Amino acid sequence: MKKLMLIMVSILLCSTVVFASGATEGEEDKDVTLSVMWFNDANESDVFLDTIDEYLKANENVKVDMQVVSFSEYEQKLKLMISGGNPPDIARVTNNHLSSLGSSLEPINNYVDDISAVEDMFMPGSIAFAKDGDNLLAYPTEATANGMLVNLTAWENAGIDVKKLSKTWTWEQWEEAVKEVIKANDGMKYGLALDFSPHRYSTILFEFGGRQMNLDQSEVEFTNEGTINSINWFKRLHDEGLIPSSVWLGSENPAELFQAGLVACHIGGSWNINTYNTNVKDFEWCAVNTPKEEIRSSVPGGKFIASFKDSENKEEAMKLMAAFSSKESNEKYCADTFNLSARVDTDVPYISNKEDFTVFSEDLKVTPAFTALEWKASSLNKVYSYIREQIVQVLMGNISAEEATMNIDKEAAKF
Amino acid sequence: MKKRTQKGNFHQILAPILFLLPNLLIFGLFIIIPAFQGLRLSFMKWGVFTPKQFVGLDNFKNLLSDEVFWITFKNTIVYSISTVICLLISSLVLALLLSRNKIKGEKAFRATFYIPALISLIAVGIAWRFILGDEMGIINYVLREMNFNPVSWLTNGTMAMLSVIIVTVWAQSGYYMIMFIAGLQAIPIELYEAAKIDGASAFASFKRITIPMLKSTILVVLVLATIQSFKAYELIVTMTKGGPGYATKFVVQQVYQVAFIEDRFGYASSMSMVLMIVIAIFTLIQFKATGKEESYE
C-alpha cells in the first residue's frame, strides 16, 4: 500500500512538474513585440538591429518595433511617454538622460544572479553613470569622450609635426603653433571650433582647473578661479578671431566648419570620428591629445540601453539587452558604429581609425573621476541651457565671467 | 399647430447645437480642458517625476523677478509688433498688385508668393540658416567673392532679430495675401467707377473705399498674425536657437526650456498664462480699434 502511495505521489509530482514546465514554456513562447526608442548620432539604429538579428532568429517569438526620434526631441518625447505611463520597453539613453530619468528606470539587479559580475564587465566610469545607489539602471553600450581632432594636412603644410607636438603640448604652445597653421594655409581662417555645448566646453573648463559643482557634488558651484579663467580665455580667443563666433553666437555647426577646411582643430565628441571618416575627403585628419593647462582632461560620457518600471515587457527587454551587451555583440556594434566600447574586455575590430580611438582613450585615462560625477548631477543638467546662455553673454561682452558664474550658481539654487 | 412649433424648435435650437457638437467636443477636449489644466498647473510646483504641490501665486511672484523671462517677453513684443505691421503692409501690397487681373502671369505670381506659406517653418528656418550663416552662408559667400565684407546676419543681436523678422514676413506674406485678395475681389467694382466719375484720385479711392471695405479682412489678418507671432517657435529655434545670447529668444522658447529641460512644468505654465493674457489683450485692442461695423451701402 505504502509502495502504491509512493508511486501515486511520484506520478502526481512528475505530472505537476511536467504541466508546470509546460506552462512556463508556453509563456516563454508567447509572442512579444518589444517597443524600442532610439536616437542616432550616425547609423546606430541600423547597427543595433543588425547586431540583435541573431538573437531575434534564435527567439522567434520576440519582435522589435523600433521608433527612431531626432535627438533634439528625444528627451521630451521620452519624458512624456514615461509620465503618461506608457514608456517603451527599451530606450537608448545618454548619461545626461540617466540623471533626469533615473527614478523611472527598472533596475537590472532584479534580472541577473550576480550584479557585481555584470558591473565588472564595463568601464568604471560608465558604471558610475548607470548606478543609483546599489541599483544598476542601464547597460552601457558605448563610451564617449571629448577630444581634439585636427586637420593634419593643414598642420603638415605649416611644417609642424602635430602628432609629436600634441604628446606634451600646453594651450600656450597650441596657440603659438595654430597661428602658424592659419598663416600657412589659404582659406584656413580659425584655430579652433568648439561644439555649442556646455558639455564640450567643460573640457576646457576642467583643463583650466575649474569645477562646476562643489566638492561633494551636492550643489552647482561655478564661481571658482579655474572656471572664470577658462571663460576669460575662451572670450579672448573669440575676440582675437582664433575661434569663429558663428558657432557660439550663430549656431553654425563646428563639424561643418572643420569639414570645409576653415578651422585647424575641432574639440568635439568621439562620435565625430565616424562622421569625419564618412564625410572628409579633401584632407587628412586625425585625433590628437588635448593641450594641457592646469591638467589634461577629457570629459567622459556614454550611451546606454535601459528598460522602465512601467514597461510592458520588462522580462523580455532585459534578456535582449543582456544579449546586446555581450562581448561579441558589443564589439560588432562599436566597430560598425565607430564608437569606443564601454566594456573592459573588448578588442574592437575597427576597420580604420584605430589610432584615433586610442588617442581618445588615452585622454580618458588621465581624466579625473570628478568630471563624470559632475555631469551625473541632475541639478547641473537642469541649468544646461542657462550655462550656455551665460557664456554667450560673456562672449558678447554683456557681462563679465564673474557675473556669469554667479548667475549660474544663483539659477541652479532655484532647483 | 403644436406639432409645427416643436418642429420649429428642433430646427432653430437643437439642430444647430447638434451640428456644432463635434466641433465643440474637439475644441473642448483639446483646447478648453488643456487650457484649464494649464491654469491649474500654474499654481503648482511640478516636475515630471515629482508629485504636484500647490504653491498659490508663488510662480507668478517669481516671474516678476525673472530677468530672462522679461528679456524674452520684450523680444516677443518687438518681434510681434514688427512682423504684424510688416506682414499687414507686404501682404496688402501684394494683394493690391495681384488682385485685378491686370498683370501678365498674375496667377503664377500669386502661386510663387504663396508657396513659402506651404513650407514647414522648420524647413524655412534651416534653409535660411544656410543662406544667412556667417561662415557657411550663401549670401556671405557671394559678398566675399565680390570683395565685400561679410555681414553678421545671425551673430549680431540686432541683425539676428532683423533677419528672423524678414524671414517670417517672407514665409507668411503669401498666406495673408490670399485673404486680402479675397477681400479685395469682394469689393463691388461700381464703387471705384463711381469714385472715378467723381474725379477721385487712386489714393483717395484706396483710402475711402478699399481700406474701409477691407476692415473685417484687416481685423482677421491682424488677429491671426498677432497670435501666430506670439507663438513663434520652430522658425526661431532652427534659425538662431534664440541667439546670439538672448537676442532672439522669445517667451515660447523659454516656456519650453523651463518645462522640458529644467523640469518646472508649474512655472512654465504660469509663463504660458501670462502669454495667453497678453495675446488676449492685444486681440481685444485690435477688435476695439477695427471692429466697429460701418455701412457703405
Short mmCIF file of N, CA and C in Angstrom, two decimals, chain A residues 72 75-76 79-80 82-83 100-101 103-104 189-190 196 245-246 249-252 256-257 260 262 381-382 385-386 389-390 392-393 396 411 414-415, chain B residues 45-46 48-49 66 68 129-130 133-137 144 154-155 157 239-241 243-247 249 254 256-257 259-265:
data_model
loop_
_atom_site.label_atom_id
_atom_site.label_comp_id
_atom_site.label_asym_id
_atom_site.label_seq_id
_atom_site.Cartn_x
_atom_site.Cartn_y
_atom_site.Cartn_z
N SER A 72 17.05 66.06 -30.77
CA SER A 72 16.53 67.31 -30.19
C SER A 72 15.15 67.11 -29.54
N GLU A 75 14.42 63.57 -25.57
CA GLU A 75 14.19 63.57 -24.12
C GLU A 75 12.75 63.97 -23.79
N GLN A 76 12.27 65.00 -24.52
CA GLN A 76 10.90 65.46 -24.27
C GLN A 76 9.89 64.34 -24.54
N LYS A 79 10.14 61.63 -21.87
CA LYS A 79 9.56 62.06 -20.59
C LYS A 79 8.04 62.03 -20.65
N LEU A 80 7.48 62.47 -21.78
CA LEU A 80 6.02 62.48 -21.91
C LEU A 80 5.48 61.05 -21.90
N ILE A 82 6.87 58.48 -20.42
CA ILE A 82 7.02 57.96 -19.06
C ILE A 82 5.93 58.53 -18.16
N SER A 83 5.74 59.85 -18.23
CA SER A 83 4.73 60.47 -17.36
C SER A 83 3.32 60.01 -17.72
N SER A 100 18.35 62.46 -15.32
CA SER A 100 16.99 63.01 -15.20
C SER A 100 15.91 61.93 -15.19
N LEU A 101 16.20 60.74 -15.75
CA LEU A 101 15.16 59.71 -15.85
C LEU A 101 15.36 58.58 -14.84
N SER A 103 14.84 57.75 -11.81
CA SER A 103 13.81 57.20 -10.92
C SER A 103 12.78 56.36 -11.67
N SER A 104 12.71 56.49 -12.98
CA SER A 104 11.71 55.73 -13.72
C SER A 104 12.28 54.47 -14.37
N LYS A 189 40.79 79.86 -41.69
CA LYS A 189 40.54 81.13 -41.01
C LYS A 189 40.66 81.07 -39.49
N TYR A 190 40.43 79.90 -38.94
CA TYR A 190 40.36 79.82 -37.48
C TYR A 190 41.21 78.68 -36.92
N PHE A 196 28.84 73.89 -29.66
CA PHE A 196 28.00 74.83 -28.91
C PHE A 196 27.28 74.05 -27.80
N SER A 245 33.13 83.09 -34.20
CA SER A 245 31.98 83.46 -33.36
C SER A 245 30.68 82.84 -33.89
N SER A 246 30.72 82.37 -35.14
CA SER A 246 29.48 81.85 -35.72
C SER A 246 28.99 80.57 -35.05
N LEU A 249 27.79 82.09 -31.20
CA LEU A 249 26.85 83.21 -31.33
C LEU A 249 25.83 82.96 -32.45
N GLY A 250 26.21 82.16 -33.43
CA GLY A 250 25.30 81.99 -34.57
C GLY A 250 24.86 80.57 -34.84
N SER A 251 25.16 79.65 -33.93
CA SER A 251 24.72 78.25 -34.01
C SER A 251 25.16 77.52 -35.28
N GLU A 252 26.27 77.93 -35.89
CA GLU A 252 26.76 77.17 -37.03
C GLU A 252 27.41 75.87 -36.52
N GLU A 256 30.85 71.13 -39.55
CA GLU A 256 30.79 71.58 -40.95
C GLU A 256 31.95 72.53 -41.25
N LEU A 257 32.28 73.39 -40.29
CA LEU A 257 33.41 74.31 -40.48
C LEU A 257 34.71 73.53 -40.63
N ALA A 260 34.84 71.83 -43.94
CA ALA A 260 35.07 72.78 -45.03
C ALA A 260 36.52 73.28 -45.04
N LEU A 262 37.93 75.16 -42.77
CA LEU A 262 38.04 76.54 -42.26
C LEU A 262 38.73 76.62 -40.91
N ASN A 381 22.49 69.40 -14.93
CA ASN A 381 21.82 69.20 -16.21
C ASN A 381 20.61 70.11 -16.38
N LYS A 382 20.01 70.50 -15.26
CA LYS A 382 18.84 71.39 -15.36
C LYS A 382 19.23 72.81 -15.78
N SER A 385 21.07 74.69 -20.43
CA SER A 385 20.85 75.77 -21.41
C SER A 385 21.28 77.11 -20.83
N TYR A 386 21.02 77.28 -19.53
CA TYR A 386 21.35 78.55 -18.89
C TYR A 386 22.86 78.79 -18.89
N GLU A 389 23.80 80.00 -22.25
CA GLU A 389 23.37 81.39 -22.46
C GLU A 389 24.29 82.37 -21.74
N GLN A 390 24.69 82.01 -20.53
CA GLN A 390 25.54 82.93 -19.76
C GLN A 390 26.93 83.05 -20.37
N VAL A 392 27.58 82.79 -23.52
CA VAL A 392 27.39 83.63 -24.71
C VAL A 392 27.29 85.10 -24.31
N GLN A 393 26.62 85.37 -23.18
CA GLN A 393 26.52 86.75 -22.70
C GLN A 393 27.92 87.34 -22.47
N MET A 396 29.59 88.04 -25.79
CA MET A 396 29.04 89.24 -26.43
C MET A 396 29.48 90.52 -25.71
N GLU A 411 20.96 80.68 -10.35
CA GLU A 411 19.89 79.99 -11.08
C GLU A 411 19.76 78.54 -10.60
N LYS A 414 17.82 77.58 -7.48
CA LYS A 414 16.35 77.56 -7.51
C LYS A 414 15.78 76.15 -7.56
N PHE A 415 16.62 75.17 -7.93
CA PHE A 415 16.09 73.81 -8.08
C PHE A 415 16.20 73.01 -6.79
N LYS B 45 3.79 73.46 -8.03
CA LYS B 45 5.19 73.15 -8.29
C LYS B 45 5.19 71.70 -8.75
N TRP B 46 5.64 71.46 -9.98
CA TRP B 46 5.52 70.11 -10.50
C TRP B 46 6.58 69.81 -11.54
N VAL B 48 8.10 66.29 -13.95
CA VAL B 48 7.50 65.07 -14.50
C VAL B 48 7.50 63.93 -13.47
N PHE B 49 8.59 63.81 -12.71
CA PHE B 49 8.69 62.67 -11.80
C PHE B 49 8.50 63.07 -10.32
N ASP B 66 12.05 87.44 -12.62
CA ASP B 66 12.80 86.58 -13.54
C ASP B 66 13.30 87.40 -14.73
N VAL B 68 15.35 86.75 -17.21
CA VAL B 68 15.34 86.13 -18.55
C VAL B 68 13.92 86.16 -19.13
N ARG B 129 19.02 79.53 -42.47
CA ARG B 129 20.29 79.47 -41.71
C ARG B 129 21.44 79.20 -42.68
N PHE B 130 21.18 78.36 -43.67
CA PHE B 130 22.22 78.11 -44.67
C PHE B 130 22.46 79.34 -45.55
N GLY B 133 24.08 82.14 -42.80
CA GLY B 133 25.19 81.76 -41.91
C GLY B 133 26.43 82.63 -42.14
N ASP B 134 27.14 82.92 -41.06
CA ASP B 134 28.31 83.80 -41.15
C ASP B 134 29.41 83.22 -42.01
N GLU B 135 29.76 81.97 -41.73
CA GLU B 135 30.89 81.35 -42.44
C GLU B 135 30.45 80.53 -43.63
N MET B 136 29.37 79.76 -43.45
CA MET B 136 28.95 78.83 -44.49
C MET B 136 27.76 79.36 -45.30
N GLY B 137 27.29 80.56 -44.97
CA GLY B 137 26.10 81.10 -45.63
C GLY B 137 26.34 81.52 -47.07
N ARG B 144 31.80 87.82 -50.11
CA ARG B 144 33.26 87.65 -50.06
C ARG B 144 33.84 87.54 -51.47
N LEU B 154 23.54 86.53 -38.32
CA LEU B 154 22.99 85.79 -37.18
C LEU B 154 23.86 85.86 -35.93
N THR B 155 24.99 86.56 -36.00
CA THR B 155 25.84 86.65 -34.81
C THR B 155 25.80 88.02 -34.14
N GLY B 157 23.20 90.72 -32.46
CA GLY B 157 21.84 90.68 -31.90
C GLY B 157 20.80 91.39 -32.75
N MET B 239 16.57 78.56 -36.80
CA MET B 239 17.39 79.58 -37.45
C MET B 239 18.47 80.15 -36.53
N THR B 240 18.11 80.47 -35.30
CA THR B 240 19.08 81.14 -34.40
C THR B 240 19.23 80.46 -33.05
N LYS B 241 18.39 79.50 -32.75
CA LYS B 241 18.33 78.88 -31.42
C LYS B 241 18.11 79.93 -30.33
N GLY B 243 19.47 82.82 -30.23
CA GLY B 243 20.66 83.63 -30.02
C GLY B 243 20.85 84.73 -31.04
N PRO B 244 21.95 85.43 -31.03
CA PRO B 244 23.04 85.25 -30.07
C PRO B 244 22.64 85.70 -28.67
N GLY B 245 23.03 84.94 -27.68
CA GLY B 245 22.62 85.23 -26.30
C GLY B 245 21.11 85.10 -26.20
N TYR B 246 20.47 86.18 -25.79
CA TYR B 246 19.01 86.17 -25.67
C TYR B 246 18.37 86.99 -26.79
N ALA B 247 19.17 87.40 -27.78
CA ALA B 247 18.69 88.40 -28.75
C ALA B 247 17.42 88.01 -29.48
N LYS B 249 15.48 85.22 -28.42
CA LYS B 249 14.78 84.22 -27.62
C LYS B 249 13.41 84.78 -27.22
N GLN B 254 11.36 80.01 -24.06
CA GLN B 254 11.67 79.99 -22.63
C GLN B 254 10.73 79.02 -21.90
N TYR B 256 9.35 76.37 -23.16
CA TYR B 256 9.81 75.02 -23.50
C TYR B 256 11.02 74.64 -22.64
N GLN B 257 11.98 75.57 -22.55
CA GLN B 257 13.20 75.29 -21.78
C GLN B 257 12.89 75.02 -20.31
N ALA B 259 10.05 74.08 -18.97
CA ALA B 259 9.24 72.87 -18.77
C ALA B 259 10.05 71.60 -19.02
N PHE B 260 10.68 71.52 -20.19
CA PHE B 260 11.23 70.24 -20.61
C PHE B 260 12.71 70.04 -20.30
N ILE B 261 13.45 71.12 -20.08
CA ILE B 261 14.86 70.94 -19.73
C ILE B 261 15.06 71.12 -18.23
N GLU B 262 14.39 72.17 -17.70
CA GLU B 262 14.54 72.41 -16.27
C GLU B 262 13.52 71.63 -15.45
N ASP B 263 12.56 70.99 -16.12
CA ASP B 263 11.57 70.15 -15.46
C ASP B 263 10.72 70.93 -14.44
N ARG B 264 10.34 72.17 -14.82
CA ARG B 264 9.49 73.01 -13.93
C ARG B 264 8.19 73.32 -14.67
N PHE B 265 7.32 72.33 -14.74
CA PHE B 265 6.10 72.48 -15.52
C PHE B 265 5.15 73.53 -14.94
#
